[in-house]
Coordinates of C-alpha atoms and ligand atoms in Angstrom, one line a residue:
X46 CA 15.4 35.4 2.2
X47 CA 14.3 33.8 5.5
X48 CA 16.3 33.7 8.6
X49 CA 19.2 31.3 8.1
X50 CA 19.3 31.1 4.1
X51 CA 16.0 29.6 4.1
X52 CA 14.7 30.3 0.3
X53 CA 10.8 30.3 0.4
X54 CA 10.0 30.0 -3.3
X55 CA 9.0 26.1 -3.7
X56 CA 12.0 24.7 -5.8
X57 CA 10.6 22.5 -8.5
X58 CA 11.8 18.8 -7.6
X59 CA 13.1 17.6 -10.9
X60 CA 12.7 14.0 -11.3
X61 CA 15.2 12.3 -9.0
X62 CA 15.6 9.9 -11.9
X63 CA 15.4 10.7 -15.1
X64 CA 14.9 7.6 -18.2
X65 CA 15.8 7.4 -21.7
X66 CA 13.2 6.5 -24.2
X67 CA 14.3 3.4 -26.3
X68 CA 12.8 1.7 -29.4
X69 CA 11.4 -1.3 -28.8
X70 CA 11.2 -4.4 -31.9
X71 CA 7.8 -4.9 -31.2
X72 CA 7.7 -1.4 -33.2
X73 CA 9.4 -3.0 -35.7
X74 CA 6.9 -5.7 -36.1
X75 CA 4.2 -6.7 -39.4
X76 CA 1.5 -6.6 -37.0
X77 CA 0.3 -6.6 -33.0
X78 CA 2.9 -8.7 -31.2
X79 CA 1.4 -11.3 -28.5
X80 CA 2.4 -10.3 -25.0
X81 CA 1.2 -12.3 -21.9
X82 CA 0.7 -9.1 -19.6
X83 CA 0.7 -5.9 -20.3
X84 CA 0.9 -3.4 -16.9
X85 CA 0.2 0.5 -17.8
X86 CA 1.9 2.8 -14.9
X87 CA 5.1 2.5 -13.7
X88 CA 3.9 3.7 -10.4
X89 CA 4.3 1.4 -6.9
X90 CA 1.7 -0.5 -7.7
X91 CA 2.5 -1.5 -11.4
X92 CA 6.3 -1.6 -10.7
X93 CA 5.3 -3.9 -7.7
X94 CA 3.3 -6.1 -9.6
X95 CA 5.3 -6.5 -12.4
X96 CA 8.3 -7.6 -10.2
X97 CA 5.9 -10.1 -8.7
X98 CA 5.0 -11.6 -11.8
X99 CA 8.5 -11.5 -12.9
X100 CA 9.5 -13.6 -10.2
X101 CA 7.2 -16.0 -11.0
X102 CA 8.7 -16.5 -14.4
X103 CA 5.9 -14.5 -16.3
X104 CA 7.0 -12.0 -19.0
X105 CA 5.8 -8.8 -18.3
X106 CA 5.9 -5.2 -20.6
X107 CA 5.6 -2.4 -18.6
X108 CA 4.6 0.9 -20.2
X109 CA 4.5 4.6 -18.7
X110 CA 3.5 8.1 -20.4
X111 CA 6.4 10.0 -18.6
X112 CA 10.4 9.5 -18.9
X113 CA 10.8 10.1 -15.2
X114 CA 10.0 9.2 -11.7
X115 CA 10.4 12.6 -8.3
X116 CA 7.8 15.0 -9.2
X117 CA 6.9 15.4 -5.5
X118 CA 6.8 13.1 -2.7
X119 CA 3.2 12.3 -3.0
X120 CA 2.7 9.1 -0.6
X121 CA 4.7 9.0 1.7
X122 CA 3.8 6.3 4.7
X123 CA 4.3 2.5 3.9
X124 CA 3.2 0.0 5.9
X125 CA 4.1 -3.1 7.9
X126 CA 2.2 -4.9 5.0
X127 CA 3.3 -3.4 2.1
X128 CA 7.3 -3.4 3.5
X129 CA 6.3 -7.4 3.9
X130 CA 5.7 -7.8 0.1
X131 CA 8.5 -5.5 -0.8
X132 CA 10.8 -7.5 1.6
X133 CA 9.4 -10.8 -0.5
X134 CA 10.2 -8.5 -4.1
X135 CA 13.9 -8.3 -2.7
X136 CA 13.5 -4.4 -2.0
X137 CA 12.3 -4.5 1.9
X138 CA 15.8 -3.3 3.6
X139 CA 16.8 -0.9 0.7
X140 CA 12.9 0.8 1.9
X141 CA 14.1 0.4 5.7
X142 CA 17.1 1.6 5.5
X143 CA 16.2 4.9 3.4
X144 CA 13.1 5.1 5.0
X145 CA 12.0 7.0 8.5
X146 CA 10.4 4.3 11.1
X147 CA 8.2 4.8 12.9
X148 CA 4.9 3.6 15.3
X149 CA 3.5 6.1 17.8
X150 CA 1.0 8.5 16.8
X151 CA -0.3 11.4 19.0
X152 CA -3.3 13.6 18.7
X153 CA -3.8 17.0 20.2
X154 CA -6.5 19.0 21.3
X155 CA -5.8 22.5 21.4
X156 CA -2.6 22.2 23.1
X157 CA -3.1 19.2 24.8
X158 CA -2.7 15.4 24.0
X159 CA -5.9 13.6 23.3
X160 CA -5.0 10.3 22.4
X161 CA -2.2 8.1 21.3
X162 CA -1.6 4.9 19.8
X163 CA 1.1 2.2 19.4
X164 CA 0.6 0.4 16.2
X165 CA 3.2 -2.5 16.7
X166 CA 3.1 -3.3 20.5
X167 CA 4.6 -6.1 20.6
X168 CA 8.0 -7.4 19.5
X169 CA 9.6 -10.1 17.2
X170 CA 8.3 -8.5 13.5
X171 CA 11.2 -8.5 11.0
X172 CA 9.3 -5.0 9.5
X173 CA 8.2 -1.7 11.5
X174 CA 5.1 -0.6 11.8
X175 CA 5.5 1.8 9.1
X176 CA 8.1 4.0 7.5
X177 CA 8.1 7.5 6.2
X178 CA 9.6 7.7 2.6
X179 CA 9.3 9.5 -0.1
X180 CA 7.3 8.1 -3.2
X181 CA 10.3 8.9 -5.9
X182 CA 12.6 6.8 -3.6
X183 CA 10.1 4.2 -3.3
X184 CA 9.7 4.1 -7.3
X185 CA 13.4 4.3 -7.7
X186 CA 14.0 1.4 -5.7
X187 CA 11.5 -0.6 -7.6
X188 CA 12.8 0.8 -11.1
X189 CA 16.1 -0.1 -9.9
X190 CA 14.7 -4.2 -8.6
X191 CA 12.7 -4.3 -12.1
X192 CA 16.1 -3.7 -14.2
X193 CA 17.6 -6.7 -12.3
X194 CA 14.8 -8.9 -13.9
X195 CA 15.3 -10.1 -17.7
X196 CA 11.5 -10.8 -17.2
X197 CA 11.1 -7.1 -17.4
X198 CA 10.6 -5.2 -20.3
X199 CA 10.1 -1.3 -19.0
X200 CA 8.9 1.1 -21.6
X201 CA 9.0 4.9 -21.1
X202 CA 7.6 7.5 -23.0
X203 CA 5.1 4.6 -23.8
X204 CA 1.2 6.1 -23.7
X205 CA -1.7 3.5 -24.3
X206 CA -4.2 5.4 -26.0
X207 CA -6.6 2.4 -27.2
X208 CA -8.0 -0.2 -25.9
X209 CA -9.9 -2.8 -28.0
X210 CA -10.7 -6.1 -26.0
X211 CA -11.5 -9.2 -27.5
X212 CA -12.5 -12.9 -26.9
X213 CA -8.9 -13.2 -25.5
X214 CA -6.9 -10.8 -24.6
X215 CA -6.8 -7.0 -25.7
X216 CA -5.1 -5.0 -28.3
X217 CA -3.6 -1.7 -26.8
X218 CA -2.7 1.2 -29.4
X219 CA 0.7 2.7 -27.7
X220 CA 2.0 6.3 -28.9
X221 CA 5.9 7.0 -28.5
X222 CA 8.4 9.3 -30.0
X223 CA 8.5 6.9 -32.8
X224 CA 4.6 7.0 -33.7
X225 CA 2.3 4.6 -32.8
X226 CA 2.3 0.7 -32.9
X227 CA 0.5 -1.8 -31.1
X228 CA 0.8 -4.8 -28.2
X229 CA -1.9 -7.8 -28.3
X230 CA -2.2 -8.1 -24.4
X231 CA -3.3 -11.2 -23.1
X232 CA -4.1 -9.3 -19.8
X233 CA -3.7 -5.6 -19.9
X234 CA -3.3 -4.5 -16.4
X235 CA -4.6 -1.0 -15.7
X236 CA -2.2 0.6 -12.6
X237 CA -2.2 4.1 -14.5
X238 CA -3.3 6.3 -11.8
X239 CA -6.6 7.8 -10.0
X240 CA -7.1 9.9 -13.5
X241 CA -6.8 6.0 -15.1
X242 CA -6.8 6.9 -18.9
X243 CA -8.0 2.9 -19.3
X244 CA -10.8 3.3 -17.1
X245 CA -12.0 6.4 -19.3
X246 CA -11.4 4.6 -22.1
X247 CA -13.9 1.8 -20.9
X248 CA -16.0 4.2 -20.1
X249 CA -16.1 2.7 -16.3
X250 CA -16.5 5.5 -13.5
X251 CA -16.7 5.6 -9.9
X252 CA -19.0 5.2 -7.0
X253 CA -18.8 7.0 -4.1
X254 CA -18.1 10.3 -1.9
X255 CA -16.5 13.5 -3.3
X256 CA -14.9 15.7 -0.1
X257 CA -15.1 19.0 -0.6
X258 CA -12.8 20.4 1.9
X259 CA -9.4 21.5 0.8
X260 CA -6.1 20.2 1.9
X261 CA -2.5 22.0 2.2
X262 CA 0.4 20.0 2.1
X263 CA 4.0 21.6 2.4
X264 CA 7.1 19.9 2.2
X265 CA 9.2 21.6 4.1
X266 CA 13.2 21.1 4.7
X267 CA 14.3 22.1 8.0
X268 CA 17.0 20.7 10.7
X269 CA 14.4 19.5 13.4
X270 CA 13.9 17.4 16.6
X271 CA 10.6 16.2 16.4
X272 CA 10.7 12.5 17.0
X273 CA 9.2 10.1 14.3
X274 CA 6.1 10.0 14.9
X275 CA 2.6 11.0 13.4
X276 CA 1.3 14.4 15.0
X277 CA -2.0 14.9 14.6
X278 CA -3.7 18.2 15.8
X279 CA -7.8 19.2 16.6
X280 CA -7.9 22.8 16.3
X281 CA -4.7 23.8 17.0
X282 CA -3.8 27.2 18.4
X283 CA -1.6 28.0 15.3
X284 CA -4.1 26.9 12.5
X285 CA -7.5 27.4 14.8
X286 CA -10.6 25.8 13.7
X287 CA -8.7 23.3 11.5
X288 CA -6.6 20.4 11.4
X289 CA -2.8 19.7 11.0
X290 CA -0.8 16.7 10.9
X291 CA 3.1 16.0 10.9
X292 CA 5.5 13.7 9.9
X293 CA 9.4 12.9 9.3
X294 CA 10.6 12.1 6.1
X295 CA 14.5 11.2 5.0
X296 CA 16.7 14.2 4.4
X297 CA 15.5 16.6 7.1
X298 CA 12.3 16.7 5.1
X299 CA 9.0 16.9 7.1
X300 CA 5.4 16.5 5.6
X301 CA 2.5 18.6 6.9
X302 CA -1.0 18.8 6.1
X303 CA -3.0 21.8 7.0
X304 CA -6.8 21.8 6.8
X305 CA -7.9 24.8 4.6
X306 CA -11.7 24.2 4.5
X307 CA -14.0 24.2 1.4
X308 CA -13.7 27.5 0.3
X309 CA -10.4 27.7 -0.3
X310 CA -9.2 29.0 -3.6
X311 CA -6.5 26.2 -4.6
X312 CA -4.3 28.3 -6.8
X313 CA -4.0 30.8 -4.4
X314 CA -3.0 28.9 -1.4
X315 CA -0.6 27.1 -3.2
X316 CA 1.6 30.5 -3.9
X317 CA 4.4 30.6 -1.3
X318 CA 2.9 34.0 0.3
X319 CA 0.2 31.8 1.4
X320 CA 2.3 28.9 2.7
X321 CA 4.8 30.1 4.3
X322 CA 2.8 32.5 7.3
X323 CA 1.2 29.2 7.4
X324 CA 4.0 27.0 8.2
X325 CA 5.5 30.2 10.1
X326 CA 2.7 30.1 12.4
X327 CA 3.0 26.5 13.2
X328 CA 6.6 26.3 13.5
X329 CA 7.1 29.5 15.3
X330 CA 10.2 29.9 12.6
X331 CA 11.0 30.4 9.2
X332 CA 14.0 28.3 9.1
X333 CA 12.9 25.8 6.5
X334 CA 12.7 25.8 2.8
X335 CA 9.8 24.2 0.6
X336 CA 10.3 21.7 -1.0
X337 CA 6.9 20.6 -2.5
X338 CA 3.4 22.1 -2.4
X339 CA 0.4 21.1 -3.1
X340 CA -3.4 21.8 -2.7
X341 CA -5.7 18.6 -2.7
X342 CA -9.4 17.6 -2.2
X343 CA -10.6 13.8 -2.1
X344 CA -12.9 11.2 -3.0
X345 CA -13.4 7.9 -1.0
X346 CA -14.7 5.5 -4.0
X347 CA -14.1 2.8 -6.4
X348 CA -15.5 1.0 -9.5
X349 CA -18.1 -1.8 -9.2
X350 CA -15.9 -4.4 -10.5
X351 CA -12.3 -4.4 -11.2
X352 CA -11.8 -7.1 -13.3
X353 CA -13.3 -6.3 -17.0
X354 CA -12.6 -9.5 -19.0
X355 CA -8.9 -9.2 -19.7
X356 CA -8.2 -6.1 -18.2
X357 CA -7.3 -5.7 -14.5
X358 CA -7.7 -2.2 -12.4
X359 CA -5.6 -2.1 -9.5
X360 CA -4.4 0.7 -7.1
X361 CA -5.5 4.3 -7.8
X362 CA -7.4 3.6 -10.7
X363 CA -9.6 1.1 -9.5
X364 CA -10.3 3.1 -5.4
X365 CA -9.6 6.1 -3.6
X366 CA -9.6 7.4 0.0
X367 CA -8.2 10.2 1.5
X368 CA -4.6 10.1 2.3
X369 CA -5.8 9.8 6.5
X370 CA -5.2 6.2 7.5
X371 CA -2.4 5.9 4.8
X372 CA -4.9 3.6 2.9
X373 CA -4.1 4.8 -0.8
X374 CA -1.0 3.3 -2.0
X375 CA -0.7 0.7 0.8
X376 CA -3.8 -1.1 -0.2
X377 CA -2.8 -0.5 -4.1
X378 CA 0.3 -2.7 -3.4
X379 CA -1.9 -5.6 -1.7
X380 CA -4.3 -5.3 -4.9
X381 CA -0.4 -6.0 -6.6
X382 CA 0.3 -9.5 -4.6
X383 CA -3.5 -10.6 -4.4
X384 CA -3.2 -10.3 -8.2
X385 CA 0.2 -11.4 -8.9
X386 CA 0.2 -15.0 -8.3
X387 CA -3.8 -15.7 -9.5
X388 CA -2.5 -14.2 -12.6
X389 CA 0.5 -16.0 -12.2
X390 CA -1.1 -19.8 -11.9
X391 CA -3.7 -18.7 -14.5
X392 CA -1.2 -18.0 -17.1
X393 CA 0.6 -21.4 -16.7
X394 CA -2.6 -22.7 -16.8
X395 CA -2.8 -24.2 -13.1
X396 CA -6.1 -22.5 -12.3
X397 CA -8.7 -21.6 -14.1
X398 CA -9.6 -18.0 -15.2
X399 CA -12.1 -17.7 -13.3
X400 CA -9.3 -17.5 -10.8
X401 CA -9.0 -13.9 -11.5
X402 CA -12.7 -12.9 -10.5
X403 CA -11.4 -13.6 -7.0
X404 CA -8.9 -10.7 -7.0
X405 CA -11.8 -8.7 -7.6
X406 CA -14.3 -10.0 -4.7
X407 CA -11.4 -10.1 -2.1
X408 CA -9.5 -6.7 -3.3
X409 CA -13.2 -5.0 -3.8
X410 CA -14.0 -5.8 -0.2
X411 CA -11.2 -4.5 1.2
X412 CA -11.5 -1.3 -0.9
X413 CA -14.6 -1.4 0.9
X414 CA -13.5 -1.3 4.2
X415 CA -10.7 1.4 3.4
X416 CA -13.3 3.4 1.8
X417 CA -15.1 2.9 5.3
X418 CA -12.3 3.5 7.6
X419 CA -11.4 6.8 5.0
X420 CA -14.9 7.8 5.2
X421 CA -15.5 8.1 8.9
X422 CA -12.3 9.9 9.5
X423 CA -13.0 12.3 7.2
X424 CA -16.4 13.1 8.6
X425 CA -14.4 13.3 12.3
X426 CA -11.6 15.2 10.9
X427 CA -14.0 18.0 8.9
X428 CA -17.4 18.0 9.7
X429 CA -19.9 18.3 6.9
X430 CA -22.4 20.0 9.4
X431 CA -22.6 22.4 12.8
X432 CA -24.2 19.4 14.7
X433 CA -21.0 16.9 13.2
X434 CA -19.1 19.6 14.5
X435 CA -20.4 20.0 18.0
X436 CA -20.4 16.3 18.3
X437 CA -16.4 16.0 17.2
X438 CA -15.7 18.5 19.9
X439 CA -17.4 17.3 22.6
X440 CA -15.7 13.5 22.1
X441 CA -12.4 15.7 22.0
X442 CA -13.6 17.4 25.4
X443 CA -14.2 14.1 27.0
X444 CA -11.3 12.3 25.9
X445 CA -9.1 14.9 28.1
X446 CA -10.7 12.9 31.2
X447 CA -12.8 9.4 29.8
X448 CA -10.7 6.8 28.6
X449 CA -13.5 5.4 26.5
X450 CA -14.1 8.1 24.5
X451 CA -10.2 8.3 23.2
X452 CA -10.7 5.1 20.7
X453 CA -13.5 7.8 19.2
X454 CA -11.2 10.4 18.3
X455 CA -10.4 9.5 14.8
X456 CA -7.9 11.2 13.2
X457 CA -7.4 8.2 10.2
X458 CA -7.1 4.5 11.3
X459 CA -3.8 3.4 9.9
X460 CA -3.4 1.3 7.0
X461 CA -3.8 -2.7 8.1
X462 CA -4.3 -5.4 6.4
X463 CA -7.5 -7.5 4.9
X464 CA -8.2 -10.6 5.9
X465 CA -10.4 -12.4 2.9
X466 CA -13.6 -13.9 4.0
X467 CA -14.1 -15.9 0.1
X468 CA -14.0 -19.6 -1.1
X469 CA -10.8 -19.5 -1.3
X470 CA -10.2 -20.3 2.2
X471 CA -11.4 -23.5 4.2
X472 CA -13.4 -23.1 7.2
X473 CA -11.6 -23.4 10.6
X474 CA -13.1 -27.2 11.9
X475 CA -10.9 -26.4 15.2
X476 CA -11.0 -23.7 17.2
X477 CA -7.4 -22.0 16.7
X478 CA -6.6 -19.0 19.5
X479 CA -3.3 -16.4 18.8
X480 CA -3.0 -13.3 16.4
X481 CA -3.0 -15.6 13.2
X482 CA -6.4 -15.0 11.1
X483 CA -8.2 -17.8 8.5
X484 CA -7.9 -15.4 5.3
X485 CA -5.4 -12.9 6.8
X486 CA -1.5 -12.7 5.9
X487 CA 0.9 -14.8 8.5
X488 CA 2.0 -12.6 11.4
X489 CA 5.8 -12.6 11.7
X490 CA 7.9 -13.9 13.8
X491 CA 11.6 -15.1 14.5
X492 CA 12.8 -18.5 13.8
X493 CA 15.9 -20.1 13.4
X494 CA 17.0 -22.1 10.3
X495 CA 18.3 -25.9 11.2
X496 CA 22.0 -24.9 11.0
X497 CA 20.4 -22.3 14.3
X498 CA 21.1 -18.9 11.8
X499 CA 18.6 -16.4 13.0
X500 CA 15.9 -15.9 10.6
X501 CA 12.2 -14.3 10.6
X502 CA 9.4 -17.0 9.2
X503 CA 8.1 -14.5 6.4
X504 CA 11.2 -15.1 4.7
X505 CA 11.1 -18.8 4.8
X506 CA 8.0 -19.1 2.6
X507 CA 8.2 -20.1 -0.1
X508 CA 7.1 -18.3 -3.7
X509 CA 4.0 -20.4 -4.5
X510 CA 2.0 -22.1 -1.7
X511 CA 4.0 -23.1 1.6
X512 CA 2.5 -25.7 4.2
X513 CA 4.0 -25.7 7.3
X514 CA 4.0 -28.5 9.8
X515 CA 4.5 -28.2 13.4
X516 CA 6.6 -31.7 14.0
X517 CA 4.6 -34.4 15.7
X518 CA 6.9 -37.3 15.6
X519 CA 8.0 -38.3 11.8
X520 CA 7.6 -35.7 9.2
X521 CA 5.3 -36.2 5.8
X522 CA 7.7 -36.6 2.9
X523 CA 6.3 -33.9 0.7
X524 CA 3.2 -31.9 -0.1
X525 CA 1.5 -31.7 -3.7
X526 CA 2.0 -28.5 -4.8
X527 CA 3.6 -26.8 -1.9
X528 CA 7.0 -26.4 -0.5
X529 CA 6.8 -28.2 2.7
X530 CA 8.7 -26.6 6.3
X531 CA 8.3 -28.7 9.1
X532 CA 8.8 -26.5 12.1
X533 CA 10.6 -28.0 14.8
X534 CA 12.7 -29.4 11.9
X535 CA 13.8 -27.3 8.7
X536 CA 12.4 -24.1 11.4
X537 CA 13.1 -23.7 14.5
X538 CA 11.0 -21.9 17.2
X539 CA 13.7 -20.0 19.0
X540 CA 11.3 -17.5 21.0
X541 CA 8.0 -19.5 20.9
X542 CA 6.8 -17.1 18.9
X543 CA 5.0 -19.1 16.2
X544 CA 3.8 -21.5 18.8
X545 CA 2.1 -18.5 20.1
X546 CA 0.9 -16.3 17.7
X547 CA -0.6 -19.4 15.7
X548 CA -1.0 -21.7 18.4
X549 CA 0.7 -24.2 17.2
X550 CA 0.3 -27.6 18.8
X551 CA 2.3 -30.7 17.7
X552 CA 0.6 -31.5 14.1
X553 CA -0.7 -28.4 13.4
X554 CA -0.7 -27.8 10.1
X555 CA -1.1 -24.4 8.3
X556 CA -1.5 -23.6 4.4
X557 CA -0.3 -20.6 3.2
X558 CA -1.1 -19.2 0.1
X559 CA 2.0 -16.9 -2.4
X560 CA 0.2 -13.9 -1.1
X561 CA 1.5 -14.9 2.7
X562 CA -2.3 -15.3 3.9
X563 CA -3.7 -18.7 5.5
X564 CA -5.6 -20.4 3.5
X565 CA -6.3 -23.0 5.7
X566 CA -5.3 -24.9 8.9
X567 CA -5.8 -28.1 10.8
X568 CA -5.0 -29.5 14.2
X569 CA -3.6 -32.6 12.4
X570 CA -1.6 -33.5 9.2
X571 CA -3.8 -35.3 6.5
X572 CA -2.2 -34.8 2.8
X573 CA -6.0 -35.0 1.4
X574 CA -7.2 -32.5 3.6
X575 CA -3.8 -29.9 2.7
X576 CA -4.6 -31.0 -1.1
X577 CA -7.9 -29.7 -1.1
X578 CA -7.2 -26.5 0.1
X579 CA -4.6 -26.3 -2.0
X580 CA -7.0 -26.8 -4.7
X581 CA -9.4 -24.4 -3.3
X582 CA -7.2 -21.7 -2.7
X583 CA -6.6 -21.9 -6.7
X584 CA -10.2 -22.4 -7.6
X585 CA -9.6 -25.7 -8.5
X586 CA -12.2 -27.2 -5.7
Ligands
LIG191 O1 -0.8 10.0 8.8 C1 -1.6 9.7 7.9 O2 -2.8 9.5 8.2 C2 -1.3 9.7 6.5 C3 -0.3 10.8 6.1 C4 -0.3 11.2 4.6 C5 -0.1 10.2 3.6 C6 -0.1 10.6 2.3 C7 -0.2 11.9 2.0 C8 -0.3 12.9 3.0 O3 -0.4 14.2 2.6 C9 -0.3 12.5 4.3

């Protein structure tokens, strides 16, 4: 027993939330029953995706191996993006207001600061930067939002273990309590994990870089007054020659990461005799309790193609980087609302299928990038060589004293967003200047409804396609196939806000696709012009 009652034997989180297994009548059925989507893994990115398509009217059966959600916090840091879609799902302020916010991050030298960043500068964003959370509460929250919605059909203790595709659609063999039966998916959606049992089953592997260093994390319950915000340390003097990294987490929890190095024996530093002189050392106290431990290595890669005929890889099975940067589970919800309303329009039959190859040439190319950013902060955070190592330290040296050699220090680039660079978009014929991209999602910022109630302009778009019109004189009456806000009219731009971060001049006319990104904008309103990238944002041009 520890100094204050502090138990040091890692208590086994049970799941916070714990589900029943119930028969469904597609068990009951002469043969395969026709479902239009079928997501495996009830994680945050099939739980998010599901809700999506629910909310667009489309049916979806979700099915998971387990009966429960809390076996550690795993992921922990959601971002600005990701709390955008959630906010859209109906789940943004139960995320906030659980959640730890935060924006600063620090890195330290030794003992002294190196570096540090502000990833929201500026003001006028209905969403933080990020918050800290743990995964069980953010899979509660989406358990909970997917219960609300009839559309939902949530299946636990449901295990695919077949897959046979055909010309349309795929029949998935599913084992439960019960014995087997089987679904005939129309799109089987594969959201089951890094370990993806679907991706095995299509035989499909991954390309890319296996890490051998080894990674601690601990964590660790303790009344503390660290503020919120990322600590990241270079050689430290309490874990020398290695790396460590901090952050807050709801109910006094705190997550840290301690490099171990490649020849560390996993089982062994796992055992609380290891940890806790660990955690000791860097606390200078043994006032805490541990919560949840676990040893990791990791792999920054993906398949070649994530769309395979009617199945779908998103998330964890179909990329990986290392948890620096955040990049796992925050890009694994954008796969979620890239895919969501393609699907979406596909299945009504408002776009073509072909539709759906897009997910994978905008989602793959941001796995791409995330692979990037994961790669190089990996090689800065452990060095594969003595030369990588000499150079990391002497950028380290230099940023004490030389400005320009802080934006080197790389201790993971946090999670942003992509901006898509495909077909779908229509080329910018004017030049537009603010923080708005062609391709990337709408930045935020405050409006006021007509009635003057005060209002952010991510939550005025709309659920399909969203045009929005900066008034020049009269308004157009209506937009094919988009809900039409004229700003100056139905919106308001209380702070100048919109005028400025999408410089907005009287006519300016942006389309915004269901995902939230611009798809297109002109200097002037022409309904042929907003048509065709309508069109083209489906793949209908
Ligand atoms: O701060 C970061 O770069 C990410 C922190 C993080 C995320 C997920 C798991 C983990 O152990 C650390």
């Amino acid at each position: 027993m520890a100094e204050g009652g502090a138990t040091h034997g890692v208590e086994k989180r049970k799941g916070v939330y714990q589900f029943a297994y119930k028969r469904s009548a597609d068990q009951d059925a002469a043969g395969p029953v026709r479902r239009p989507v079928v997501i495996v893994g009830a994680g945050p990115v099939g739980l998010s995706l599901a809700i999506d398509l629910a909310e667009k009217d489309v049916p979806v059966v979700i099915l998971d191996d387990a009966d429960r959600i809390g076996e550690g916090s795993r992921a922990i840091c959601f971002a600005k993006r990701t709390l955008e879609i959630w906010d859209r799902l109906g789940v943004g302020d139960k995320m906030i207001d659980k959640g730890v916010t935060w924006k600063l991050g620090k890195c330290f030298h030794e003992n002294d600061l190196a570096y540090q960043f502000d990833l929201l500068p500026e003001e006028g964003h209905r969403m933080p930067a990020f918050i800290n959370l743990q995964q069980y509460y953010v899979e509660q929250y989406l358990v909970e939002r997917a219960l609300d919605l009839p559309q939902i059909d949530l299946r636990w203790l449901n295990k695919a273990v077949k897959v046979a595709p055909h010309a349309d659609g795929v029949v998935v063999t599913i084992e439960t309590p019960d014995g087997p039966y089987e679904i005939d998916a129309e799109w089987l959606l594969a959201c089951d994990g890094a370990k993806s049992p679907i991706r095995d089953m299509l035989g499909e592997g991954f390309k890319g870089h296996v890490f051998e260093d080894r990674f601690l994390i601990a964590d660790v319950k303790m009344a503390a007054d660290f503020p919120a915000e990322r600590w990241f340390w270079f050689d430290p003097p309490f874990h020398p020659g290695q790396s460590a990294l901090l952050h807050k987490q709801p109910d006094d929890v705190w997550r840290i990461d301690l490099q171990l190095g490649w020849d560390a024996d996993p089982e062994k530093e796992k055992q609380p005799e290891r940890v806790v002189p660990r955690i000791e050392q860097m606390l200078g106290h043994s006032n805490f309790d541990l919560e949840w431990v676990s040893v990791y290595t990791f792999q920054c890669r993906r398949i070649d193609n994530f769309v395979h005929g009617r199945i779908v890889f998103a998330g964890d099975a179909a990329h990986q980087v290392s948890p620096f940067g955040a990049r796992g589970a925050n890009s694994g919800v954008q796969d979620a609302e890239n895919l969501a309303w393609k699907l979406a329009l596909v299945l009504k039959g408002e776009a073509p299928e072909s539709l759906i190859e897009t997910y994978n040439l905008e989602r793959s190319a941001a796995a791409d990038e995330n692979i990037g950013h994961s790669t190089r902060s990996t090689d800065f955070i452990a060095p594969r060589s003595a030369f990588e190592r000499r150079l990391r330290n002497a950028v380290l040296d230099l940023a004490r004293t030389a400005p320009f050699a802080r934006v080197m220090v790389n201790s993971g680039r946090l999670s942003m967003p992509s901006v898509y660079d495909t077909e779908l978009s229509t080329e910018d014929q004017d030049v537009f200047a603010g923080s708005a991209r062609l391709g990337g999602p709408l930045p935020d910022c405050p409006m006021q409804t007509a009635d003057h109630r005060d209002t952010h302009l991510l939550n005025e778009l709309g659920d399909g396609f969203t045009v929005l019109y900066a008034r020049d004189g009269g308004r157009p009456n209506s937009v094919e196939g988009a809900t039409l806000k004229v700003i100056g009219d139905d919106l308001l731009d209380s702070e100048g806000l919109f005028k400025r971060r999408l410089d907005a001049t009287p006519g300016s006319t942006y389309v915004v696709r269901p995902d939230q990104h611009l798809a297109a904008r002109f200097r002037t309103f022409d309904a042929g012009k907003v048509k065709h990238a309508i069109d083209r944002a489906c793949g209908r041009a």
